[in-house]
N, CA, C and O atoms as a MOPAC input file, in Angstrom:
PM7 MOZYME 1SCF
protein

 N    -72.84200 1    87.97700 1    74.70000 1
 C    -72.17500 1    86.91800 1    75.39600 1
 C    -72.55100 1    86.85200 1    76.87500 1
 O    -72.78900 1    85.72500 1    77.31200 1
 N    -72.64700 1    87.96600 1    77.77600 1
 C    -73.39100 1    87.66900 1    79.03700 1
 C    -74.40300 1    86.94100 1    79.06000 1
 O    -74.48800 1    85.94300 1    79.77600 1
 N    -75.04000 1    87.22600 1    78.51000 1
 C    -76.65600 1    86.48100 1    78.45600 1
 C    -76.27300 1    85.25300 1    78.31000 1
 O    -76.76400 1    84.49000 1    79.14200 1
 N    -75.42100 1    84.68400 1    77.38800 1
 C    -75.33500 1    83.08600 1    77.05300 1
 C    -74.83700 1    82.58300 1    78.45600 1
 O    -75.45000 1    81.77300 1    79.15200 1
 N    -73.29000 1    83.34800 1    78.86600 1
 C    -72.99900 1    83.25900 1    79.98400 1
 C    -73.56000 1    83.12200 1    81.24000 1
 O    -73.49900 1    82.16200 1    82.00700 1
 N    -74.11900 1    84.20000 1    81.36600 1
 C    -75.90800 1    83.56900 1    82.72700 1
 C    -76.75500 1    82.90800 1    82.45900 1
 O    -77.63800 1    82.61800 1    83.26700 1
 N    -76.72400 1    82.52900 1    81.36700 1
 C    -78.05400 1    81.57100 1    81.13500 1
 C    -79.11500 1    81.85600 1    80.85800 1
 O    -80.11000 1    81.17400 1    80.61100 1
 N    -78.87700 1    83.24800 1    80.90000 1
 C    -80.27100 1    84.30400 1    80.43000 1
 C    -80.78500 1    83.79700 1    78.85200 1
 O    -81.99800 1    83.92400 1    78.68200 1
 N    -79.99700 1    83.23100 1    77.66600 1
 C    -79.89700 1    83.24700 1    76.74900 1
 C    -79.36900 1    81.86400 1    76.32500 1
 O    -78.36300 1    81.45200 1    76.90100 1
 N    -80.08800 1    80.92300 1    75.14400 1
 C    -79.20500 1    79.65800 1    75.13900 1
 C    -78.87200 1    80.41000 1    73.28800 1
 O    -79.68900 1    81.06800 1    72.64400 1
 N    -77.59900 1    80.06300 1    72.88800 1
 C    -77.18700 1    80.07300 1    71.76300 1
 C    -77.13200 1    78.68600 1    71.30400 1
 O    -76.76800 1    77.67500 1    71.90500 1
 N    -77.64700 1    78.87500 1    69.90800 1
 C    -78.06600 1    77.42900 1    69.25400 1
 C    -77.26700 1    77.42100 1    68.29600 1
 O    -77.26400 1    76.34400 1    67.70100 1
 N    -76.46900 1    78.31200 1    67.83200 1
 C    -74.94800 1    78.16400 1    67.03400 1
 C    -74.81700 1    79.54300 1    66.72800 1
 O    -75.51300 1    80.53700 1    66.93300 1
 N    -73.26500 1    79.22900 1    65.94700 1
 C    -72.69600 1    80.36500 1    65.73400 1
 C    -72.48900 1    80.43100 1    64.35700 1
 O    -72.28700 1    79.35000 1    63.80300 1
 N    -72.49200 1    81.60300 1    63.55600 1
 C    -72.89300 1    81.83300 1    62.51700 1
 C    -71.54400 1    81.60900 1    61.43500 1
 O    -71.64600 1    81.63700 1    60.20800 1
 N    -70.16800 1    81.36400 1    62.26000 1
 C    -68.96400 1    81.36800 1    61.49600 1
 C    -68.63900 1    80.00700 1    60.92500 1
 O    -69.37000 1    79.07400 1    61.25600 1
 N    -67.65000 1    79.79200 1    60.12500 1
 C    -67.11500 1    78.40600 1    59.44100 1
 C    -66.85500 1    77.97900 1    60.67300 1
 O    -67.55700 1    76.98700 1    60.86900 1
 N    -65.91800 1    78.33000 1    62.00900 1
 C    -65.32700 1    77.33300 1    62.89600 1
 C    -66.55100 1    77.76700 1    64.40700 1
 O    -67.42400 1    78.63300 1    64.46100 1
 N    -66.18500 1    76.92300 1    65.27400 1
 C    -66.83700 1    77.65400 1    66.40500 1
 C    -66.12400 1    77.99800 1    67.08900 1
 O    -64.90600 1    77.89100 1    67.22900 1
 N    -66.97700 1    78.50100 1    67.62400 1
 C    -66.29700 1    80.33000 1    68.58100 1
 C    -65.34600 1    79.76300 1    69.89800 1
 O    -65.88800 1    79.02200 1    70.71800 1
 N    -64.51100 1    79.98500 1    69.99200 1
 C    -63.74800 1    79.80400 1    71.54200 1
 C    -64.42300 1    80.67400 1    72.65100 1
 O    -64.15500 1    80.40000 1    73.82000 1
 N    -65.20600 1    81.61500 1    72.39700 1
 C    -65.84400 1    81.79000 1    74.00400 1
 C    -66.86100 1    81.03000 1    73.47800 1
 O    -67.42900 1    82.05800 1    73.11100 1
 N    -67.51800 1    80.26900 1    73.15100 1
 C    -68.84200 1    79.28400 1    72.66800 1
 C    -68.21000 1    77.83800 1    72.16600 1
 O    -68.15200 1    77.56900 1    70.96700 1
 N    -67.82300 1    77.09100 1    73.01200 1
 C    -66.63700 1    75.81300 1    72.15300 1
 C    -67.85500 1    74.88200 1    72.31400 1
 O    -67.78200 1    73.98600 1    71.47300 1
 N    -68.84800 1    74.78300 1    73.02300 1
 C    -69.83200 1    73.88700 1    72.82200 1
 C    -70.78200 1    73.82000 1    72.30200 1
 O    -71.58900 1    72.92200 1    72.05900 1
 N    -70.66500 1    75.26600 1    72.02800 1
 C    -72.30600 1    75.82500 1    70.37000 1
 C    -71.55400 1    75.09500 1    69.20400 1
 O    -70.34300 1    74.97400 1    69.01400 1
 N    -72.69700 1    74.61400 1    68.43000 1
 C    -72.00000 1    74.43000 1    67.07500 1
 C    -72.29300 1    75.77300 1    65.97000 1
 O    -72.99800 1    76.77300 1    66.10200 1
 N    -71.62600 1    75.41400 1    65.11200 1
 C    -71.51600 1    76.18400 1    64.26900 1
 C    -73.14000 1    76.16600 1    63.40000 1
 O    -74.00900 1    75.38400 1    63.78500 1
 N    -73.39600 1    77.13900 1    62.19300 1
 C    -74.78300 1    77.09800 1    61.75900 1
 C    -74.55800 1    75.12700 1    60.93100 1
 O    -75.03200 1    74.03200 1    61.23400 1
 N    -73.66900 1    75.57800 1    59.92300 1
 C    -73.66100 1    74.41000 1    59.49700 1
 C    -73.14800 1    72.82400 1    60.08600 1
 O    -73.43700 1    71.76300 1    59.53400 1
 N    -72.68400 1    72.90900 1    60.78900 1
 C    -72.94600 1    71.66000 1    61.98700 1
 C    -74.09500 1    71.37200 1    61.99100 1
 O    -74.51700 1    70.32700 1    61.49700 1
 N    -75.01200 1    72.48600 1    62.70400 1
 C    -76.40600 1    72.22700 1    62.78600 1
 C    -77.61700 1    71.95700 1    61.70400 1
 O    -78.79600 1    71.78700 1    62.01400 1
 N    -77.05900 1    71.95400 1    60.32000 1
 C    -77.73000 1    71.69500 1    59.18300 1
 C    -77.73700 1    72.24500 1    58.24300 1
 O    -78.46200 1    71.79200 1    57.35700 1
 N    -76.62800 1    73.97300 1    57.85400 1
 C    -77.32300 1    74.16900 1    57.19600 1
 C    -75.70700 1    74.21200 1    56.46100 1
 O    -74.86200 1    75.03300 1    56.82000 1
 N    -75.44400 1    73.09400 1    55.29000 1
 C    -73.75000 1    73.40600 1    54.82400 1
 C    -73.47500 1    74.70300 1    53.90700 1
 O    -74.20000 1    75.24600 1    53.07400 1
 N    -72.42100 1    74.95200 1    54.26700 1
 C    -71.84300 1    76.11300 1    53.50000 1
 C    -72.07900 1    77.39500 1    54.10200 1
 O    -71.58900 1    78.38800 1    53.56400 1
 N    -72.93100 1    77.53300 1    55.40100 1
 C    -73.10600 1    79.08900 1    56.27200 1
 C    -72.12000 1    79.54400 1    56.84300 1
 O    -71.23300 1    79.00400 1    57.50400 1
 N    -72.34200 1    80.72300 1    56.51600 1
 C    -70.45500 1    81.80800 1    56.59100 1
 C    -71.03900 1    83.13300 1    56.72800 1
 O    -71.02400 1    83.85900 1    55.73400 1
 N    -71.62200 1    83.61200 1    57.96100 1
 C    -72.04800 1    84.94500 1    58.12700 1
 C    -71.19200 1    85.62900 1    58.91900 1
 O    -71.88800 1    85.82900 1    59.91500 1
 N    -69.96900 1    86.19600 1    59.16300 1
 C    -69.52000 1    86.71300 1    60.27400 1
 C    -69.11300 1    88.30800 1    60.55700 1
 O    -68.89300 1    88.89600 1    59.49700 1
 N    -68.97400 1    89.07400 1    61.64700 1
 C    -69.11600 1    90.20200 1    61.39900 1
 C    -67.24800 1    90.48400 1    61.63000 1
 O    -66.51900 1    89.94300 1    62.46100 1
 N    -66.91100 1    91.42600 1    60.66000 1
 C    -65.88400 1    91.96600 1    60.56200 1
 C    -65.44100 1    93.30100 1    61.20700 1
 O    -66.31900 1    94.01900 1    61.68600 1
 N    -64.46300 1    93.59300 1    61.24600 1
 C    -63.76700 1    95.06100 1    61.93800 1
 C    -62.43000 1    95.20600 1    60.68600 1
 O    -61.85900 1    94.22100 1    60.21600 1
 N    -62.22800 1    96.13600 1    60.44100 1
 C    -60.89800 1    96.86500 1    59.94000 1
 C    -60.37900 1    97.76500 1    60.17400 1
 O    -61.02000 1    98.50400 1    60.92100 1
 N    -58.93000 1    98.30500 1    59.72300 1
 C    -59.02200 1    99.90900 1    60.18500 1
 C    -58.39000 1    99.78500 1    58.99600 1
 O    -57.77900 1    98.74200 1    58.76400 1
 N    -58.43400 1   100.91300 1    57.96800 1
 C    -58.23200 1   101.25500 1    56.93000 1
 C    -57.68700 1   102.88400 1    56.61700 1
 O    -58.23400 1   103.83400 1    57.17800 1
 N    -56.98900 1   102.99600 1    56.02800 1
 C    -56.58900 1   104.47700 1    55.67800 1
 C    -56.89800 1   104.53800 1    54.49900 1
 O    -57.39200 1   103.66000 1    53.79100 1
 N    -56.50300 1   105.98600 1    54.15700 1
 C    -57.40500 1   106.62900 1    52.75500 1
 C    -56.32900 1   106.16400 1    51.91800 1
 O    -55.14200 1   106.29300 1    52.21800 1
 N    -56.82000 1   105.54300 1    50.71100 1
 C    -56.31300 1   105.49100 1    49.23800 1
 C    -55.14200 1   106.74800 1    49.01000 1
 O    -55.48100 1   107.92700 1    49.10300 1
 N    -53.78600 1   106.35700 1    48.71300 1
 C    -52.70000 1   106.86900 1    48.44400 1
 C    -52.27400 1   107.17300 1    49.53400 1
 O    -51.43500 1   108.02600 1    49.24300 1
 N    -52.26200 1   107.02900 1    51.03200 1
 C    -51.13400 1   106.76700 1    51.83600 1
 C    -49.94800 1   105.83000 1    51.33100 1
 O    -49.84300 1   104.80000 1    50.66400 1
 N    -48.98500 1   106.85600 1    52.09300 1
 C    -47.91600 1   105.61800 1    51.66500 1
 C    -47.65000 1   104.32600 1    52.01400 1
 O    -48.14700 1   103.72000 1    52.96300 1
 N    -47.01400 1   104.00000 1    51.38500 1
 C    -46.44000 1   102.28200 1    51.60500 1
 C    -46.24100 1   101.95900 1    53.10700 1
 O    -46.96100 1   101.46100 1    53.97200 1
 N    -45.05800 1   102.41100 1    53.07200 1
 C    -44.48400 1   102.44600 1    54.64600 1
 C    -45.15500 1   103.32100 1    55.61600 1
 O    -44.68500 1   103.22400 1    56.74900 1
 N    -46.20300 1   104.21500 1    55.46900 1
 C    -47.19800 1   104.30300 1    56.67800 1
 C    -48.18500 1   103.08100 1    56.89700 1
 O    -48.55500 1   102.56900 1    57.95300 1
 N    -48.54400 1   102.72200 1    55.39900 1
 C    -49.93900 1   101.43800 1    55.85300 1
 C    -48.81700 1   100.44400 1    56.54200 1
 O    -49.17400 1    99.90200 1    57.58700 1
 N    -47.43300 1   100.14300 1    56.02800 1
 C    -46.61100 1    98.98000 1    56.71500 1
 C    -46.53900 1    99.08000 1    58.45200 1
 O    -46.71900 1    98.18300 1    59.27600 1
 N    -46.19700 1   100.56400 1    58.66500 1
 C    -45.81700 1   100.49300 1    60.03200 1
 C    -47.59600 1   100.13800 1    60.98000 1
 O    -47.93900 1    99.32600 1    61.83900 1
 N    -48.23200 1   101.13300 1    60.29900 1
 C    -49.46300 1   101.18300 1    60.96400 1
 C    -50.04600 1    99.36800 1    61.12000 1
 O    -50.51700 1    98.95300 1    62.17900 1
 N    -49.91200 1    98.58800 1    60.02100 1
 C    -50.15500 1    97.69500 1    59.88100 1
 C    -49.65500 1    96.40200 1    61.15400 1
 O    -50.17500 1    95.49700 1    61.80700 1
 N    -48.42500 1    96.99700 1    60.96900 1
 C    -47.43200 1    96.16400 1    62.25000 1
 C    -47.42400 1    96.77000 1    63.56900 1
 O    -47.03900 1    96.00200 1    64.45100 1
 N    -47.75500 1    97.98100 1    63.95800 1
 C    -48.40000 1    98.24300 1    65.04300 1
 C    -49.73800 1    97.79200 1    65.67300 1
 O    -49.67700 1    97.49800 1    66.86700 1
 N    -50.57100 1    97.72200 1    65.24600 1
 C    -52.29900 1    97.44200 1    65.16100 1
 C    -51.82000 1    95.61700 1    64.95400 1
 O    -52.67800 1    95.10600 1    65.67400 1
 N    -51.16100 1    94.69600 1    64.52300 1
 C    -51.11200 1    93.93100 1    64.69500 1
 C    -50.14700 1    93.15800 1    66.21800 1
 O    -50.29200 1    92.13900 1    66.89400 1
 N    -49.42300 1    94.02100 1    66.21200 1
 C    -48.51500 1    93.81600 1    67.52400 1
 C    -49.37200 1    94.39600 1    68.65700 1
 O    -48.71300 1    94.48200 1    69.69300 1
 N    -50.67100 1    94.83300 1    68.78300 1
 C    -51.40600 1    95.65300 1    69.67800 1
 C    -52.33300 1    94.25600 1    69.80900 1
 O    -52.31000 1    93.58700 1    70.84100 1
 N    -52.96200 1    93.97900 1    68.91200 1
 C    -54.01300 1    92.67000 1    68.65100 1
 C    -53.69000 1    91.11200 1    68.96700 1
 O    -54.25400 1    90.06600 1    68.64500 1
 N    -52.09700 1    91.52300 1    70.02900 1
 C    -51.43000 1    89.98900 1    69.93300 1
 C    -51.30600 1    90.72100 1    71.84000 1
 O    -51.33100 1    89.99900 1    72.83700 1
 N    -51.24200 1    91.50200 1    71.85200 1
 C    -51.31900 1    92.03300 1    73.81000 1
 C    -52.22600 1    91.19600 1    74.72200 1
 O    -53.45400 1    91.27200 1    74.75000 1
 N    -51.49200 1    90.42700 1    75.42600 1
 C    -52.53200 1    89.38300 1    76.76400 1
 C    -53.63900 1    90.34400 1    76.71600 1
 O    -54.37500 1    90.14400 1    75.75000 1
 N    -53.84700 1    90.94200 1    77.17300 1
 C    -55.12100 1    92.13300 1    77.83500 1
 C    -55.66900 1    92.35800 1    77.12100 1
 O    -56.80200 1    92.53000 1    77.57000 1
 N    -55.62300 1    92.60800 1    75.41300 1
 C    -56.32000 1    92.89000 1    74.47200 1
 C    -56.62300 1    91.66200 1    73.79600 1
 O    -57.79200 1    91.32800 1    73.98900 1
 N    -56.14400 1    91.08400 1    73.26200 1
 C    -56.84100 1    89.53500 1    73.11400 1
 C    -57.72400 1    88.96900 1    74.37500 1
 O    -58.87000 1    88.94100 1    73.92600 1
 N    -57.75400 1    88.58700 1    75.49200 1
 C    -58.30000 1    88.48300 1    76.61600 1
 C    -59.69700 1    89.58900 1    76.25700 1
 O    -60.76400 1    88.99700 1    76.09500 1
 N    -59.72400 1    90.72000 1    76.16400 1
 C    -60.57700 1    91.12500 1    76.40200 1
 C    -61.70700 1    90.61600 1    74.87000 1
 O    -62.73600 1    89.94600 1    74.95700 1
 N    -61.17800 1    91.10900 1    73.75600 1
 C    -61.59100 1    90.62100 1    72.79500 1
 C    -62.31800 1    89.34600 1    72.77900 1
 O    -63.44800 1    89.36500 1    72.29200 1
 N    -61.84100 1    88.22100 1    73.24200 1
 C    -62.26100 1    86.94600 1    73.33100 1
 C    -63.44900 1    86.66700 1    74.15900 1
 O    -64.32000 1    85.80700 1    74.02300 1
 N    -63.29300 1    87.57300 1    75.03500 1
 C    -64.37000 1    87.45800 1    76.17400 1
 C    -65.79300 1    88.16500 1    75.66600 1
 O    -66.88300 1    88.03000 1    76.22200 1
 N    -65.56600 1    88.80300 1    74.69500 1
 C    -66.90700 1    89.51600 1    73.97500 1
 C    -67.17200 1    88.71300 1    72.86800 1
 O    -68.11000 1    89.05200 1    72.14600 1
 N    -66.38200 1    87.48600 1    72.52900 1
 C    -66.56200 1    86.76300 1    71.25700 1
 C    -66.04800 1    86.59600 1    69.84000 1
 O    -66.35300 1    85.91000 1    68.86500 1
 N    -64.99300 1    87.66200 1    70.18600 1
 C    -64.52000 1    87.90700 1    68.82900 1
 C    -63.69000 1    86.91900 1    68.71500 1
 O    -64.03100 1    85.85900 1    69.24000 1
 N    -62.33300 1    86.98700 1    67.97900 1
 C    -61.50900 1    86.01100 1    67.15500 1
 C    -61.07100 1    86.75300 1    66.67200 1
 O    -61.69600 1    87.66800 1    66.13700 1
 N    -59.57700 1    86.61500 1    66.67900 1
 C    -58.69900 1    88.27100 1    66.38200 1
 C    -57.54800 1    87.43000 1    64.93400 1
 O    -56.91900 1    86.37400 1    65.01800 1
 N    -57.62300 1    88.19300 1    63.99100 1
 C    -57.47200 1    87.87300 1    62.78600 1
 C    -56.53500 1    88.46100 1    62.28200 1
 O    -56.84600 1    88.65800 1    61.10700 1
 N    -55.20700 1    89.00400 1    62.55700 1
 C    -54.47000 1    90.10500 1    62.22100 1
 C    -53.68500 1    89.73700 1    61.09900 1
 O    -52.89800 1    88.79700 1    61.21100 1
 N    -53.82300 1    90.49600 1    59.79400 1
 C    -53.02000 1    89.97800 1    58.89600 1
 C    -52.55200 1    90.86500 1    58.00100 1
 O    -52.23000 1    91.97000 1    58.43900 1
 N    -52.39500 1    90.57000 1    56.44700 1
 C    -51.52000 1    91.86900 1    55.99700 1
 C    -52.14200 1    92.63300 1    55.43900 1
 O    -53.30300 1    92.22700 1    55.46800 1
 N    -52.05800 1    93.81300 1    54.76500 1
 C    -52.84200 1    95.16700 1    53.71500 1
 C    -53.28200 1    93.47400 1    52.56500 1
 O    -54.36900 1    92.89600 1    52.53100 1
 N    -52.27400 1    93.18500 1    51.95600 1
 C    -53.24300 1    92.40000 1    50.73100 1
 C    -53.92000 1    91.56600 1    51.37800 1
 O    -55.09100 1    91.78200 1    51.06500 1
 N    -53.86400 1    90.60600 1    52.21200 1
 C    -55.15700 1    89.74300 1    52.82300 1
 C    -56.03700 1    90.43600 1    53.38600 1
 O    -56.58900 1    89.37300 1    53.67100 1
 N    -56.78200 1    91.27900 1    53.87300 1
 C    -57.16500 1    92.29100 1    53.93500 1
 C    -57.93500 1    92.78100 1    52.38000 1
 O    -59.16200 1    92.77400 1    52.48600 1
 N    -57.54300 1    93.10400 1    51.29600 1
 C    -57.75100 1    93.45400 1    50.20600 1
 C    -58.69300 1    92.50400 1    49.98400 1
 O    -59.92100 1    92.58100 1    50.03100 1
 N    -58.06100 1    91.71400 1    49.76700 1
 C    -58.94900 1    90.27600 1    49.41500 1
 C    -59.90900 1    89.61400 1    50.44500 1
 O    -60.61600 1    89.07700 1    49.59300 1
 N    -60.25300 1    89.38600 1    51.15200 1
 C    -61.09100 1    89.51900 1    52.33600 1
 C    -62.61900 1    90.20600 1    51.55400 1
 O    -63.68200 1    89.77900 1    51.10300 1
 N    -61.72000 1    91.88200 1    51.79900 1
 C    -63.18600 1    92.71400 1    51.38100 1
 C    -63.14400 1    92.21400 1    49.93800 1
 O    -64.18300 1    91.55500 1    49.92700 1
 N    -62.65600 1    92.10100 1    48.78400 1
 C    -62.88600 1    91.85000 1    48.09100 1
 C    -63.87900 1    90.60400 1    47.31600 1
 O    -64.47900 1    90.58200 1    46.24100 1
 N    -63.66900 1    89.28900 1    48.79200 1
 C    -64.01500 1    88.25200 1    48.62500 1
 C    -65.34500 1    88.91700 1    49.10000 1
 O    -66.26600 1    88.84100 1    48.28600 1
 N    -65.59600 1    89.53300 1    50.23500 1
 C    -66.90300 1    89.69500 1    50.61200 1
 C    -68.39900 1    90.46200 1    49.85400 1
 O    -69.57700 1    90.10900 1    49.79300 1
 N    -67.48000 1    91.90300 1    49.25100 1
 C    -68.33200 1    92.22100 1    47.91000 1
 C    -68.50600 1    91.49200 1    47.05700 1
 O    -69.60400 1    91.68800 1    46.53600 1
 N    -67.91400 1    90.64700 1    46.58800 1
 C    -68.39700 1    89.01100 1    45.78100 1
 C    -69.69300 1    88.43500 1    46.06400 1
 O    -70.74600 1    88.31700 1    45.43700 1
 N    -69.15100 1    88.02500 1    47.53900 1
 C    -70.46100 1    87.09900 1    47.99900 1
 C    -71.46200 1    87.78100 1    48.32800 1
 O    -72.58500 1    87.29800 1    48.18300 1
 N    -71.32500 1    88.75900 1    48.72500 1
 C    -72.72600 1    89.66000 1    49.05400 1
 C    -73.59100 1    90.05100 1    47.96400 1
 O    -74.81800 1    90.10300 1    47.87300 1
 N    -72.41100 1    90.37900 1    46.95500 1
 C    -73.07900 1    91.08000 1    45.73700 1
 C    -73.57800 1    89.62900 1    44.68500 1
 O    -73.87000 1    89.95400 1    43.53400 1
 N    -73.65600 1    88.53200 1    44.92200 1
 C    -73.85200 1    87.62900 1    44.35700 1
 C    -75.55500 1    87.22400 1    45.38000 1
 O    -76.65600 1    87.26900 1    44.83100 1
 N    -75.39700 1    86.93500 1    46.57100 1
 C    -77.09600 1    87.21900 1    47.61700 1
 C    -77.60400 1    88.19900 1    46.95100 1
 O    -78.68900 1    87.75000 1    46.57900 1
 N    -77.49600 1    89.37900 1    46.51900 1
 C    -78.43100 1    90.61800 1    46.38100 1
 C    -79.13600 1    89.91700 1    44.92200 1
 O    -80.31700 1    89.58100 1    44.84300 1
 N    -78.14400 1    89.79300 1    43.84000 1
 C    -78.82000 1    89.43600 1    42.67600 1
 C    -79.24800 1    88.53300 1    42.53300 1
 O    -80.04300 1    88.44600 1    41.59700 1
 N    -78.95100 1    87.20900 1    43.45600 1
 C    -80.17200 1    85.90000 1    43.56000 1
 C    -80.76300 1    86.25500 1    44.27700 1
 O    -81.14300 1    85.19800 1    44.78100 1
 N    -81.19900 1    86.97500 1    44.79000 1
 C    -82.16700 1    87.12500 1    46.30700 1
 C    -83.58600 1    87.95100 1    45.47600 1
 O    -84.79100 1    87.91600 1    45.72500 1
 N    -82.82500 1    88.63600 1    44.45700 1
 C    -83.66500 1    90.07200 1    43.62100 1
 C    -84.14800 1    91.01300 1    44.79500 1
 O    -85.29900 1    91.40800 1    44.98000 1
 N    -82.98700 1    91.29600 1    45.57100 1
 C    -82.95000 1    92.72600 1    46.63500 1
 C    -83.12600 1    93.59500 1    46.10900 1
 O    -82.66600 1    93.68400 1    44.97000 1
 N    -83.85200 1    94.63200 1    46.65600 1
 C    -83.98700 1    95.80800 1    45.85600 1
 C    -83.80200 1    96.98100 1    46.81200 1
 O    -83.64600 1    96.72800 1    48.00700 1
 N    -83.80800 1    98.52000 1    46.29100 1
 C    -83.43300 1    98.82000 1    47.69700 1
 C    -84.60000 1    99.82100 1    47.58400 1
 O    -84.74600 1   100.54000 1    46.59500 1
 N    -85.45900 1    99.83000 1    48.69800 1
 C    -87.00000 1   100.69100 1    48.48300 1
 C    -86.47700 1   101.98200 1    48.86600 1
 O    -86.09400 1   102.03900 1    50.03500 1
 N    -86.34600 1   103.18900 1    48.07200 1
 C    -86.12200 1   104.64900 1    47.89400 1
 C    -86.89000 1   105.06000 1    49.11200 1
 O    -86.37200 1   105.76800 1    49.97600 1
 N    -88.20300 1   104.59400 1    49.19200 1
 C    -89.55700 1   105.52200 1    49.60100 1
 C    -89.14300 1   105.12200 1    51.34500 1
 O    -89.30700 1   106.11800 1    52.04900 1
 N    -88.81900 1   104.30500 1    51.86700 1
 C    -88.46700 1   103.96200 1    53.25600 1
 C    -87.80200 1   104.63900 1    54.22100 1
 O    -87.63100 1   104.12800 1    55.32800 1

């Protein structure tokens, strides 16, 4: 984002469904031609399988009440992100949706993964 910011760098879109609020005048990929482009990079924080309920709850509502802080949104935004805070099952489904689509590119794409590299 500096670079776009100085001018060092022109961004010719952004790779998400909406466009970016630090970038409100880039368009998006598909604006620019190409429909249906949805590349975006994610963050989670996740705990190990069989924590309890009410630890993922509290942890959940902490880390979301942290992600809603002037200073931390502010800062976030200013690097480009887009802060998304939501529950353990949206979340679930998210990654779930994403091993879908990814794993659906690999087998039309015929990716392979070279051992010898």
């Amino acid at each position: 984002m500096p670079l776009v910011r100085n001018n060092q760098l022109r961004a010719l879109a952004v790779t998400t469904v909406v466009r970016s609020p630090a970038l409100p005048d880039t368009p998006t990929i598909a604006e620019a031609g190409v429909p249906g482009y949805n590349v975006s990079g994610w963050y989670a924080i996740l705990a190990p399988a069989g924590t309890p309920r009410a630890i993922v709850q509290l942890l959940n509502r902490e880390i979301a009440a942290l992600l809603q802080a002037p200073d931390v949104r502010q800062r976030l935004s200013t690097e480009g992100s887009m802060v998304a805070a939501g529950t353990p099952q949206q979340l679930a489904e998210h990654i779930r949706q994403e091993i879908g689509k990814w794993t659906r590119l690999v087998k039309e794409a015929n990716i392979r993964l070279d051992a010898n590299r």
